[in-house]
mmCIF file of C-alpha atoms and ligand atoms in Angstrom:
data_model
loop_
_atom_site.group_PDB
_atom_site.id
_atom_site.type_symbol
_atom_site.label_atom_id
_atom_site.label_comp_id
_atom_site.label_asym_id
_atom_site.label_seq_id
_atom_site.Cartn_x
_atom_site.Cartn_y
_atom_site.Cartn_z
ATOM 1 C CA UNK A 1 0.000 0.000 0.000
ATOM 2 C CA UNK A 2 1.274 3.422 -0.779
ATOM 3 C CA UNK A 3 1.706 5.811 2.129
ATOM 4 C CA UNK A 4 -1.026 8.054 0.792
ATOM 5 C CA UNK A 5 -3.449 5.108 0.704
ATOM 6 C CA UNK A 6 -2.596 4.145 4.270
ATOM 7 C CA UNK A 7 -3.111 7.718 5.413
ATOM 8 C CA UNK A 8 -6.365 8.019 3.532
ATOM 9 C CA UNK A 9 -7.569 4.719 4.985
ATOM 10 C CA UNK A 10 -6.736 5.970 8.455
ATOM 11 C CA UNK A 11 -8.651 9.157 7.721
ATOM 12 C CA UNK A 12 -5.527 11.207 8.322
ATOM 13 C CA UNK A 13 -5.025 12.704 4.901
ATOM 14 C CA UNK A 14 -8.007 15.013 4.942
ATOM 15 C CA UNK A 15 -7.372 16.233 8.467
ATOM 16 C CA UNK A 16 -3.696 16.797 7.690
ATOM 17 C CA UNK A 17 -4.675 18.941 4.730
ATOM 18 C CA UNK A 18 -7.556 20.801 6.346
ATOM 19 C CA UNK A 19 -6.577 24.378 6.864
ATOM 20 C CA UNK A 20 -7.315 26.417 9.957
ATOM 21 C CA UNK A 21 -10.359 28.700 9.765
ATOM 22 C CA UNK A 22 -11.112 31.304 12.388
ATOM 23 C CA UNK A 23 -11.752 34.893 13.351
ATOM 24 C CA UNK A 24 -9.817 37.653 15.064
ATOM 25 C CA UNK A 25 -10.904 38.412 18.635
ATOM 26 C CA UNK A 26 -10.001 41.613 20.460
ATOM 27 C CA UNK A 27 -9.440 41.656 24.219
ATOM 28 C CA UNK A 28 -11.964 44.435 24.874
ATOM 29 C CA UNK A 29 -15.182 45.971 23.591
ATOM 30 C CA UNK A 30 -15.423 49.394 21.915
ATOM 31 C CA UNK A 31 -16.103 51.083 25.267
ATOM 32 C CA UNK A 32 -12.796 49.686 26.602
ATOM 33 C CA UNK A 33 -14.611 47.139 28.788
ATOM 34 C CA UNK A 34 -12.614 43.909 29.076
ATOM 35 C CA UNK A 35 -14.076 40.756 27.550
ATOM 36 C CA UNK A 36 -14.484 38.112 30.237
ATOM 37 C CA UNK A 37 -14.702 34.324 30.161
ATOM 38 C CA UNK A 38 -18.435 34.393 29.312
ATOM 39 C CA UNK A 39 -17.934 36.909 26.511
ATOM 40 C CA UNK A 40 -15.186 34.853 24.873
ATOM 41 C CA UNK A 41 -17.144 31.581 25.221
ATOM 42 C CA UNK A 42 -20.200 33.241 23.693
ATOM 43 C CA UNK A 43 -18.223 34.523 20.695
ATOM 44 C CA UNK A 44 -16.367 31.234 20.135
ATOM 45 C CA UNK A 45 -19.638 29.299 20.258
ATOM 46 C CA UNK A 46 -21.330 31.778 17.906
ATOM 47 C CA UNK A 47 -18.526 31.305 15.355
ATOM 48 C CA UNK A 48 -19.197 27.561 15.312
ATOM 49 C CA UNK A 49 -22.891 28.052 14.615
ATOM 50 C CA UNK A 50 -22.706 30.355 11.613
ATOM 51 C CA UNK A 51 -25.309 29.287 9.058
ATOM 52 C CA UNK A 52 -23.840 27.900 5.846
ATOM 53 C CA UNK A 53 -20.404 27.231 7.364
ATOM 54 C CA UNK A 54 -18.520 24.682 9.371
ATOM 55 C CA UNK A 55 -15.160 24.545 11.053
ATOM 56 C CA UNK A 56 -14.658 28.211 12.004
ATOM 57 C CA UNK A 57 -13.193 26.969 15.260
ATOM 58 C CA UNK A 58 -9.956 28.875 15.666
ATOM 59 C CA UNK A 59 -9.339 32.189 17.419
ATOM 60 C CA UNK A 60 -6.561 34.664 16.810
ATOM 61 C CA UNK A 61 -5.763 36.781 19.874
ATOM 62 C CA UNK A 62 -3.725 39.998 20.023
ATOM 63 C CA UNK A 63 -2.426 39.612 23.565
ATOM 64 C CA UNK A 64 -1.903 37.062 26.341
ATOM 65 C CA UNK A 65 -2.924 39.638 28.958
ATOM 66 C CA UNK A 66 -6.436 40.090 30.337
ATOM 67 C CA UNK A 67 -7.458 43.650 29.387
ATOM 68 C CA UNK A 68 -7.008 46.120 32.237
ATOM 69 C CA UNK A 69 -4.548 43.947 34.200
ATOM 70 C CA UNK A 70 -0.745 44.003 34.310
ATOM 71 C CA UNK A 71 -0.011 40.402 33.391
ATOM 72 C CA UNK A 72 -2.990 38.208 34.322
ATOM 73 C CA UNK A 73 -3.729 35.487 31.722
ATOM 74 C CA UNK A 74 -6.446 36.523 29.243
ATOM 75 C CA UNK A 75 -9.717 34.720 29.956
ATOM 76 C CA UNK A 76 -9.946 33.735 26.296
ATOM 77 C CA UNK A 77 -7.613 30.833 27.123
ATOM 78 C CA UNK A 78 -10.085 29.210 29.507
ATOM 79 C CA UNK A 79 -12.928 29.951 27.069
ATOM 80 C CA UNK A 80 -10.986 28.215 24.290
ATOM 81 C CA UNK A 81 -10.451 25.153 26.493
ATOM 82 C CA UNK A 82 -14.163 25.057 27.398
ATOM 83 C CA UNK A 83 -15.292 25.388 23.759
ATOM 84 C CA UNK A 84 -12.512 23.344 22.057
ATOM 85 C CA UNK A 85 -11.366 26.370 20.096
ATOM 86 C CA UNK A 86 -7.827 26.312 18.713
ATOM 87 C CA UNK A 87 -5.623 29.354 19.260
ATOM 88 C CA UNK A 88 -3.257 31.559 17.342
ATOM 89 C CA UNK A 89 -1.797 33.367 20.335
ATOM 90 C CA UNK A 90 -0.691 36.985 20.121
ATOM 91 C CA UNK A 91 1.854 39.009 22.057
ATOM 92 C CA UNK A 92 1.537 42.824 21.928
ATOM 93 C CA UNK A 93 4.961 44.032 20.780
ATOM 94 C CA UNK A 94 4.613 47.792 20.209
ATOM 95 C CA UNK A 95 4.795 49.064 23.761
ATOM 96 C CA UNK A 96 8.383 48.269 24.684
ATOM 97 C CA UNK A 97 10.315 45.576 26.544
ATOM 98 C CA UNK A 98 8.325 46.016 29.771
ATOM 99 C CA UNK A 99 5.083 44.953 28.086
ATOM 100 C CA UNK A 100 6.822 42.020 26.368
ATOM 101 C CA UNK A 101 8.001 40.893 29.809
ATOM 102 C CA UNK A 102 4.354 40.988 30.948
ATOM 103 C CA UNK A 103 3.214 39.089 27.837
ATOM 104 C CA UNK A 104 5.808 36.387 28.528
ATOM 105 C CA UNK A 105 4.788 36.248 32.208
ATOM 106 C CA UNK A 106 1.167 35.683 31.151
ATOM 107 C CA UNK A 107 2.189 33.087 28.548
ATOM 108 C CA UNK A 108 4.164 31.095 31.126
ATOM 109 C CA UNK A 109 1.357 31.445 33.671
ATOM 110 C CA UNK A 110 -1.111 29.991 31.146
ATOM 111 C CA UNK A 111 1.162 26.985 30.552
ATOM 112 C CA UNK A 112 1.551 26.451 34.310
ATOM 113 C CA UNK A 113 -2.159 26.858 35.049
ATOM 114 C CA UNK A 114 -3.768 24.902 32.193
ATOM 115 C CA UNK A 115 -1.015 22.580 30.944
ATOM 116 C CA UNK A 116 -1.684 20.544 27.819
ATOM 117 C CA UNK A 117 -5.428 21.351 27.920
ATOM 118 C CA UNK A 118 -4.176 24.748 26.751
ATOM 119 C CA UNK A 119 -1.045 23.966 24.800
ATOM 120 C CA UNK A 120 -2.676 21.220 22.681
ATOM 121 C CA UNK A 121 -5.008 23.917 21.293
ATOM 122 C CA UNK A 122 -2.211 26.254 20.230
ATOM 123 C CA UNK A 123 -1.557 26.321 16.481
ATOM 124 C CA UNK A 124 0.952 29.163 16.615
ATOM 125 C CA UNK A 125 2.222 32.231 18.442
ATOM 126 C CA UNK A 126 2.410 35.637 16.797
ATOM 127 C CA UNK A 127 4.970 38.007 18.251
ATOM 128 C CA UNK A 128 3.482 41.365 17.305
ATOM 129 C CA UNK A 129 0.682 42.714 15.134
ATOM 130 C CA UNK A 130 1.276 45.335 12.428
ATOM 131 C CA UNK A 131 4.210 46.780 14.413
ATOM 132 C CA UNK A 132 6.294 47.247 11.259
ATOM 133 C CA UNK A 133 3.400 48.797 9.305
ATOM 134 C CA UNK A 134 3.076 51.438 12.020
ATOM 135 C CA UNK A 135 6.687 52.627 11.565
ATOM 136 C CA UNK A 136 6.333 53.052 7.765
ATOM 137 C CA UNK A 137 5.598 56.459 6.187
ATOM 138 C CA UNK A 138 2.006 55.290 5.471
ATOM 139 C CA UNK A 139 1.496 54.086 9.033
ATOM 140 C CA UNK A 140 2.833 57.355 10.442
ATOM 141 C CA UNK A 141 0.711 59.438 8.036
ATOM 142 C CA UNK A 142 -2.365 57.469 9.144
ATOM 143 C CA UNK A 143 -1.537 58.098 12.827
ATOM 144 C CA UNK A 144 -1.630 54.363 13.460
ATOM 145 C CA UNK A 145 0.248 54.593 16.764
ATOM 146 C CA UNK A 146 3.553 53.284 18.107
ATOM 147 C CA UNK A 147 5.276 50.449 16.286
ATOM 148 C CA UNK A 148 8.490 48.504 16.768
ATOM 149 C CA UNK A 149 11.792 48.237 14.899
ATOM 150 C CA UNK A 150 12.722 44.942 13.182
ATOM 151 C CA UNK A 151 15.677 44.447 15.555
ATOM 152 C CA UNK A 152 13.388 44.785 18.586
ATOM 153 C CA UNK A 153 11.018 42.201 17.115
ATOM 154 C CA UNK A 154 13.924 39.813 16.442
ATOM 155 C CA UNK A 155 14.804 40.090 20.149
ATOM 156 C CA UNK A 156 11.193 39.507 21.241
ATOM 157 C CA UNK A 157 10.990 36.371 19.071
ATOM 158 C CA UNK A 158 14.205 35.067 20.696
ATOM 159 C CA UNK A 159 12.799 35.775 24.145
ATOM 160 C CA UNK A 160 9.558 33.973 23.298
ATOM 161 C CA UNK A 161 11.467 30.928 22.000
ATOM 162 C CA UNK A 162 13.470 30.880 25.238
ATOM 163 C CA UNK A 163 10.290 31.219 27.335
ATOM 164 C CA UNK A 164 8.590 28.157 25.820
ATOM 165 C CA UNK A 165 11.709 25.999 25.696
ATOM 166 C CA UNK A 166 11.222 22.874 27.795
ATOM 167 C CA UNK A 167 7.476 23.517 28.157
ATOM 168 C CA UNK A 168 4.604 21.814 26.364
ATOM 169 C CA UNK A 169 4.525 24.786 23.951
ATOM 170 C CA UNK A 170 8.023 24.039 22.677
ATOM 171 C CA UNK A 171 7.927 23.325 18.937
ATOM 172 C CA UNK A 172 4.813 25.390 18.243
ATOM 173 C CA UNK A 173 5.461 27.727 15.316
ATOM 174 C CA UNK A 174 6.395 31.299 16.190
ATOM 175 C CA UNK A 175 5.545 33.952 13.622
ATOM 176 C CA UNK A 176 4.505 37.546 13.191
ATOM 177 C CA UNK A 177 1.461 39.343 11.798
ATOM 178 C CA UNK A 178 1.793 42.418 9.632
ATOM 179 C CA UNK A 179 0.464 44.092 6.510
ATOM 180 C CA UNK A 180 1.660 42.482 3.275
ATOM 181 C CA UNK A 181 3.547 45.661 2.328
ATOM 182 C CA UNK A 182 5.957 45.033 5.211
ATOM 183 C CA UNK A 183 7.115 41.646 3.893
ATOM 184 C CA UNK A 184 8.012 42.946 0.437
ATOM 185 C CA UNK A 185 10.253 45.573 2.086
ATOM 186 C CA UNK A 186 13.798 44.128 2.060
ATOM 187 C CA UNK A 187 14.680 46.023 5.264
ATOM 188 C CA UNK A 188 12.625 43.391 7.071
ATOM 189 C CA UNK A 189 14.364 40.318 5.579
ATOM 190 C CA UNK A 190 16.444 39.492 8.677
ATOM 191 C CA UNK A 191 13.299 39.538 10.782
ATOM 192 C CA UNK A 192 11.503 37.227 8.316
ATOM 193 C CA UNK A 193 14.464 34.811 8.670
ATOM 194 C CA UNK A 194 13.844 34.583 12.420
ATOM 195 C CA UNK A 195 10.230 33.376 11.991
ATOM 196 C CA UNK A 196 8.503 30.010 11.460
ATOM 197 C CA UNK A 197 5.492 31.464 9.643
ATOM 198 C CA UNK A 198 4.368 34.755 8.146
ATOM 199 C CA UNK A 199 0.982 36.186 9.109
ATOM 200 C CA UNK A 200 -0.329 38.492 6.396
ATOM 201 C CA UNK A 201 -2.997 41.180 6.750
ATOM 202 C CA UNK A 202 -4.455 42.533 3.498
ATOM 203 C CA UNK A 203 -7.456 44.784 2.912
ATOM 204 C CA UNK A 204 -8.032 45.775 -0.733
ATOM 205 C CA UNK A 205 -10.684 48.241 0.540
ATOM 206 C CA UNK A 206 -7.832 50.341 1.992
ATOM 207 C CA UNK A 207 -5.664 50.165 -1.158
ATOM 208 C CA UNK A 208 -6.871 53.594 -2.211
ATOM 209 C CA UNK A 209 -4.067 54.339 -4.658
ATOM 210 C CA UNK A 210 -5.288 51.448 -6.846
ATOM 211 C CA UNK A 211 -8.580 50.532 -8.512
ATOM 212 C CA UNK A 212 -10.049 49.045 -5.338
ATOM 213 C CA UNK A 213 -13.656 48.339 -6.249
ATOM 214 C CA UNK A 214 -14.898 45.058 -4.828
ATOM 215 C CA UNK A 215 -14.743 43.452 -8.275
ATOM 216 C CA UNK A 216 -10.966 43.992 -8.189
ATOM 217 C CA UNK A 217 -10.735 42.793 -4.570
ATOM 218 C CA UNK A 218 -9.723 39.277 -5.476
ATOM 219 C CA UNK A 219 -6.974 40.418 -7.849
ATOM 220 C CA UNK A 220 -5.570 42.923 -5.324
ATOM 221 C CA UNK A 221 -5.723 40.380 -2.515
ATOM 222 C CA UNK A 222 -4.044 37.558 -4.428
ATOM 223 C CA UNK A 223 -1.392 39.919 -5.848
ATOM 224 C CA UNK A 224 -0.546 40.831 -2.243
ATOM 225 C CA UNK A 225 -0.627 37.173 -1.189
ATOM 226 C CA UNK A 226 1.669 36.019 -4.006
ATOM 227 C CA UNK A 227 4.120 38.861 -3.381
ATOM 228 C CA UNK A 228 4.190 37.907 0.298
ATOM 229 C CA UNK A 229 4.755 34.233 -0.525
ATOM 230 C CA UNK A 230 7.639 35.291 -2.806
ATOM 231 C CA UNK A 231 9.198 37.327 0.030
ATOM 232 C CA UNK A 232 8.583 34.706 2.735
ATOM 233 C CA UNK A 233 11.849 32.762 2.294
ATOM 234 C CA UNK A 234 9.878 29.529 1.924
ATOM 235 C CA UNK A 235 8.007 29.943 5.201
ATOM 236 C CA UNK A 236 4.263 29.256 5.274
ATOM 237 C CA UNK A 237 2.075 32.317 4.783
ATOM 238 C CA UNK A 238 -1.098 32.455 6.863
ATOM 239 C CA UNK A 239 -3.804 35.009 6.146
ATOM 240 C CA UNK A 240 -4.270 36.554 9.583
ATOM 241 C CA UNK A 241 -6.626 39.398 8.679
ATOM 242 C CA UNK A 242 -8.739 40.163 5.681
ATOM 243 C CA UNK A 243 -12.306 41.234 5.027
ATOM 244 C CA UNK A 244 -14.528 43.796 3.333
ATOM 245 C CA UNK A 245 -16.520 46.367 5.336
ATOM 246 C CA UNK A 246 -20.299 46.074 5.573
ATOM 247 C CA UNK A 247 -20.676 49.806 6.300
ATOM 248 C CA UNK A 248 -18.596 52.997 6.332
ATOM 249 C CA UNK A 249 -17.128 55.515 3.926
ATOM 250 C CA UNK A 250 -16.383 54.917 0.279
ATOM 251 C CA UNK A 251 -12.575 54.957 -0.126
ATOM 252 C CA UNK A 252 -11.620 55.636 -3.744
ATOM 253 C CA UNK A 253 -13.629 52.869 -5.515
ATOM 254 C CA UNK A 254 -14.049 50.764 -2.385
ATOM 255 C CA UNK A 255 -17.716 50.805 -1.338
ATOM 256 C CA UNK A 256 -18.697 49.210 1.984
ATOM 257 C CA UNK A 257 -21.923 47.187 1.927
ATOM 258 C CA UNK A 258 -23.176 43.765 2.940
ATOM 259 C CA UNK A 259 -23.579 42.859 -0.739
ATOM 260 C CA UNK A 260 -19.963 43.771 -1.432
ATOM 261 C CA UNK A 261 -18.791 41.883 1.664
ATOM 262 C CA UNK A 262 -20.599 38.836 0.228
ATOM 263 C CA UNK A 263 -18.815 39.272 -3.118
ATOM 264 C CA UNK A 264 -15.449 39.525 -1.321
ATOM 265 C CA UNK A 265 -16.289 36.495 0.839
ATOM 266 C CA UNK A 266 -17.064 34.408 -2.227
ATOM 267 C CA UNK A 267 -14.071 35.651 -4.264
ATOM 268 C CA UNK A 268 -11.408 35.645 -1.528
ATOM 269 C CA UNK A 269 -12.527 33.746 1.597
ATOM 270 C CA UNK A 270 -14.007 30.807 -0.320
ATOM 271 C CA UNK A 271 -10.943 30.672 -2.579
ATOM 272 C CA UNK A 272 -8.597 30.542 0.431
ATOM 273 C CA UNK A 273 -10.699 27.799 2.032
ATOM 274 C CA UNK A 274 -10.644 25.920 -1.255
ATOM 275 C CA UNK A 275 -6.842 26.317 -1.434
ATOM 276 C CA UNK A 276 -6.343 25.121 2.193
ATOM 277 C CA UNK A 277 -4.710 28.366 3.330
ATOM 278 C CA UNK A 278 -4.823 29.066 7.071
ATOM 279 C CA UNK A 279 -7.210 31.983 7.501
ATOM 280 C CA UNK A 280 -8.478 34.336 10.199
ATOM 281 C CA UNK A 281 -11.269 36.561 8.854
ATOM 282 C CA UNK A 282 -11.804 40.088 10.195
ATOM 283 C CA UNK A 283 -14.279 39.950 11.953
ATOM 284 C CA UNK A 284 -17.223 38.121 13.534
ATOM 285 C CA UNK A 285 -18.749 41.167 15.253
ATOM 286 C CA UNK A 286 -17.244 44.592 15.918
ATOM 287 C CA UNK A 287 -20.275 46.655 16.925
ATOM 288 C CA UNK A 288 -20.593 45.732 20.616
ATOM 289 C CA UNK A 289 -20.834 48.953 22.692
ATOM 290 C CA UNK A 290 -19.897 51.236 19.790
ATOM 291 C CA UNK A 291 -20.169 52.051 16.110
ATOM 292 C CA UNK A 292 -16.839 51.506 14.357
ATOM 293 C CA UNK A 293 -16.472 53.238 10.982
ATOM 294 C CA UNK A 294 -15.882 51.299 8.818
ATOM 295 C CA UNK A 295 -17.466 48.179 10.312
ATOM 296 C CA UNK A 296 -16.267 44.753 9.131
ATOM 297 C CA UNK A 297 -18.533 42.606 11.333
ATOM 298 C CA UNK A 298 -20.447 39.820 9.615
ATOM 299 C CA UNK A 299 -22.997 39.825 12.485
ATOM 300 C CA UNK A 300 -25.114 42.906 13.251
ATOM 301 C CA UNK A 301 -25.715 44.202 16.767
ATOM 302 C CA UNK A 302 -27.806 41.945 18.955
ATOM 303 C CA UNK A 303 -27.708 38.443 20.366
ATOM 304 C CA UNK A 304 -24.908 36.734 18.406
ATOM 305 C CA UNK A 305 -26.703 33.385 18.648
ATOM 306 C CA UNK A 306 -29.923 34.801 17.204
ATOM 307 C CA UNK A 307 -29.129 37.554 14.698
ATOM 308 C CA UNK A 308 -28.450 36.372 11.164
ATOM 309 C CA UNK A 309 -25.183 37.191 9.422
ATOM 310 C CA UNK A 310 -25.441 40.318 7.257
ATOM 311 C CA UNK A 311 -24.588 38.252 4.185
ATOM 312 C CA UNK A 312 -24.602 34.673 2.943
ATOM 313 C CA UNK A 313 -21.532 32.776 4.196
ATOM 314 C CA UNK A 314 -21.889 29.650 2.094
ATOM 315 C CA UNK A 315 -19.242 28.848 -0.506
ATOM 316 C CA UNK A 316 -19.793 27.487 -4.011
ATOM 317 C CA UNK A 317 -19.211 23.751 -4.423
ATOM 318 C CA UNK A 318 -15.542 22.882 -4.049
ATOM 319 C CA UNK A 319 -13.601 22.900 -7.282
ATOM 320 C CA UNK A 320 -10.543 20.666 -7.207
HETATM 321 C C1 LIG B 1 10.858 49.482 5.186
HETATM 322 O O1 LIG B 1 11.119 48.867 6.437
HETATM 323 C C2 LIG B 1 11.839 49.648 7.374
HETATM 324 C C3 LIG B 1 12.127 48.763 8.601
HETATM 325 O O2 LIG B 1 10.939 48.132 9.074
HETATM 326 C C4 LIG B 1 11.060 50.908 7.713
HETATM 327 O O3 LIG B 1 11.798 51.716 8.605
HETATM 328 C C5 LIG B 1 10.762 51.684 6.415
HETATM 329 O O4 LIG B 1 9.926 52.796 6.724
HETATM 330 C C6 LIG B 1 10.054 50.787 5.410
HETATM 331 N N1 LIG B 1 9.891 51.494 4.144
HETATM 332 C C7 LIG B 1 8.703 51.705 3.570
HETATM 333 C C8 LIG B 1 8.705 52.472 2.288
HETATM 334 O O5 LIG B 1 7.658 51.288 4.029
HETATM 335 C C1 LIG B 2 -3.238 55.191 4.922
HETATM 336 O O1 LIG B 2 -2.805 56.267 4.142
HETATM 337 C C2 LIG B 2 -2.684 55.964 2.770
HETATM 338 C C3 LIG B 2 -1.987 57.135 2.092
HETATM 339 O O2 LIG B 2 -2.491 58.355 2.510
HETATM 340 C C4 LIG B 2 -4.040 55.624 2.211
HETATM 341 O O3 LIG B 2 -3.955 55.322 0.835
HETATM 342 C C5 LIG B 2 -4.587 54.405 2.971
HETATM 343 O O4 LIG B 2 -5.899 54.123 2.576
HETATM 344 C C6 LIG B 2 -4.563 54.622 4.476
HETATM 345 N N1 LIG B 2 -4.815 53.352 5.129
HETATM 346 C C7 LIG B 2 -5.647 53.230 6.135
HETATM 347 C C8 LIG B 2 -5.710 51.872 6.755
HETATM 348 O O5 LIG B 2 -6.333 54.123 6.556
#
């Protein structure tokens, strides 16, 4: 029997190939209120019950720290254990070494407290989120806040590797999340070398210097993806944020609407699922206690378990 036949017979082939599908989850609501255990469980369960979908069972976090505390473990970890949600962990890396020390304290505390019930769920660890975008001319012009230098991020990755060495997290891939424009910038090549995977954020809606109507969304997205893959030094590229807004301002040719979000979902999200690319969509719901402009949430305000998605989330039959 060929190896592939044995694997298929054991049912391993399909699970080995199945990509990760999930959403991004912030640590707090729009009014700065921290999400608690119940809030995270509610969101993770809602993601599993989306009509027309299955398998959206992974959560990308931005921090290990419970919002509003110094270094207490984020309650999303316990919620993930309770709901069997896999985790792309995040460490906030744009606020200096002191905050990284707190992130690492929380990471180690989570390992000590929950053991393999936690670590078995971890699919990766991202050191940072858009830190390099924020130090670019575009990031500065857009007042996107403090970022971090590539050399600082290289150090934080080393520190994270050292922190998980000898624990049940050892061997989990350590990567970084940033906008695709960062990876095609050769000044960041040494940092890319220090990573196990590349997390790419891409939003054609914001690509205002190009023809960014939703009909061009797929071409802009996959151009960005292929350029990132080419710059990734052979490392896997995960799509860590993408989406199309359901409401907000028209930017150049980019028009937010639920209909356009559906078109983008079908053209980009369904294609990525079809291609088995690890994917974290932005976002399940972003309107709790506030009105973000633009809004990317696929669920409107209200009871997440009851309100229908703003657009159809089914994908066309798989083409192989
Ligand atoms: C390229 O990357 C470096 C280091 O991250 C950054 O300082 C610089 O602003 C980037 N250049 C552009 C054009 O984004
Ligand atoms: C940032 O600024 C650039 C240039 O002014 C603009 O094209 C782009 O849409 C802005 N991006 C965001 C995320 O606001």
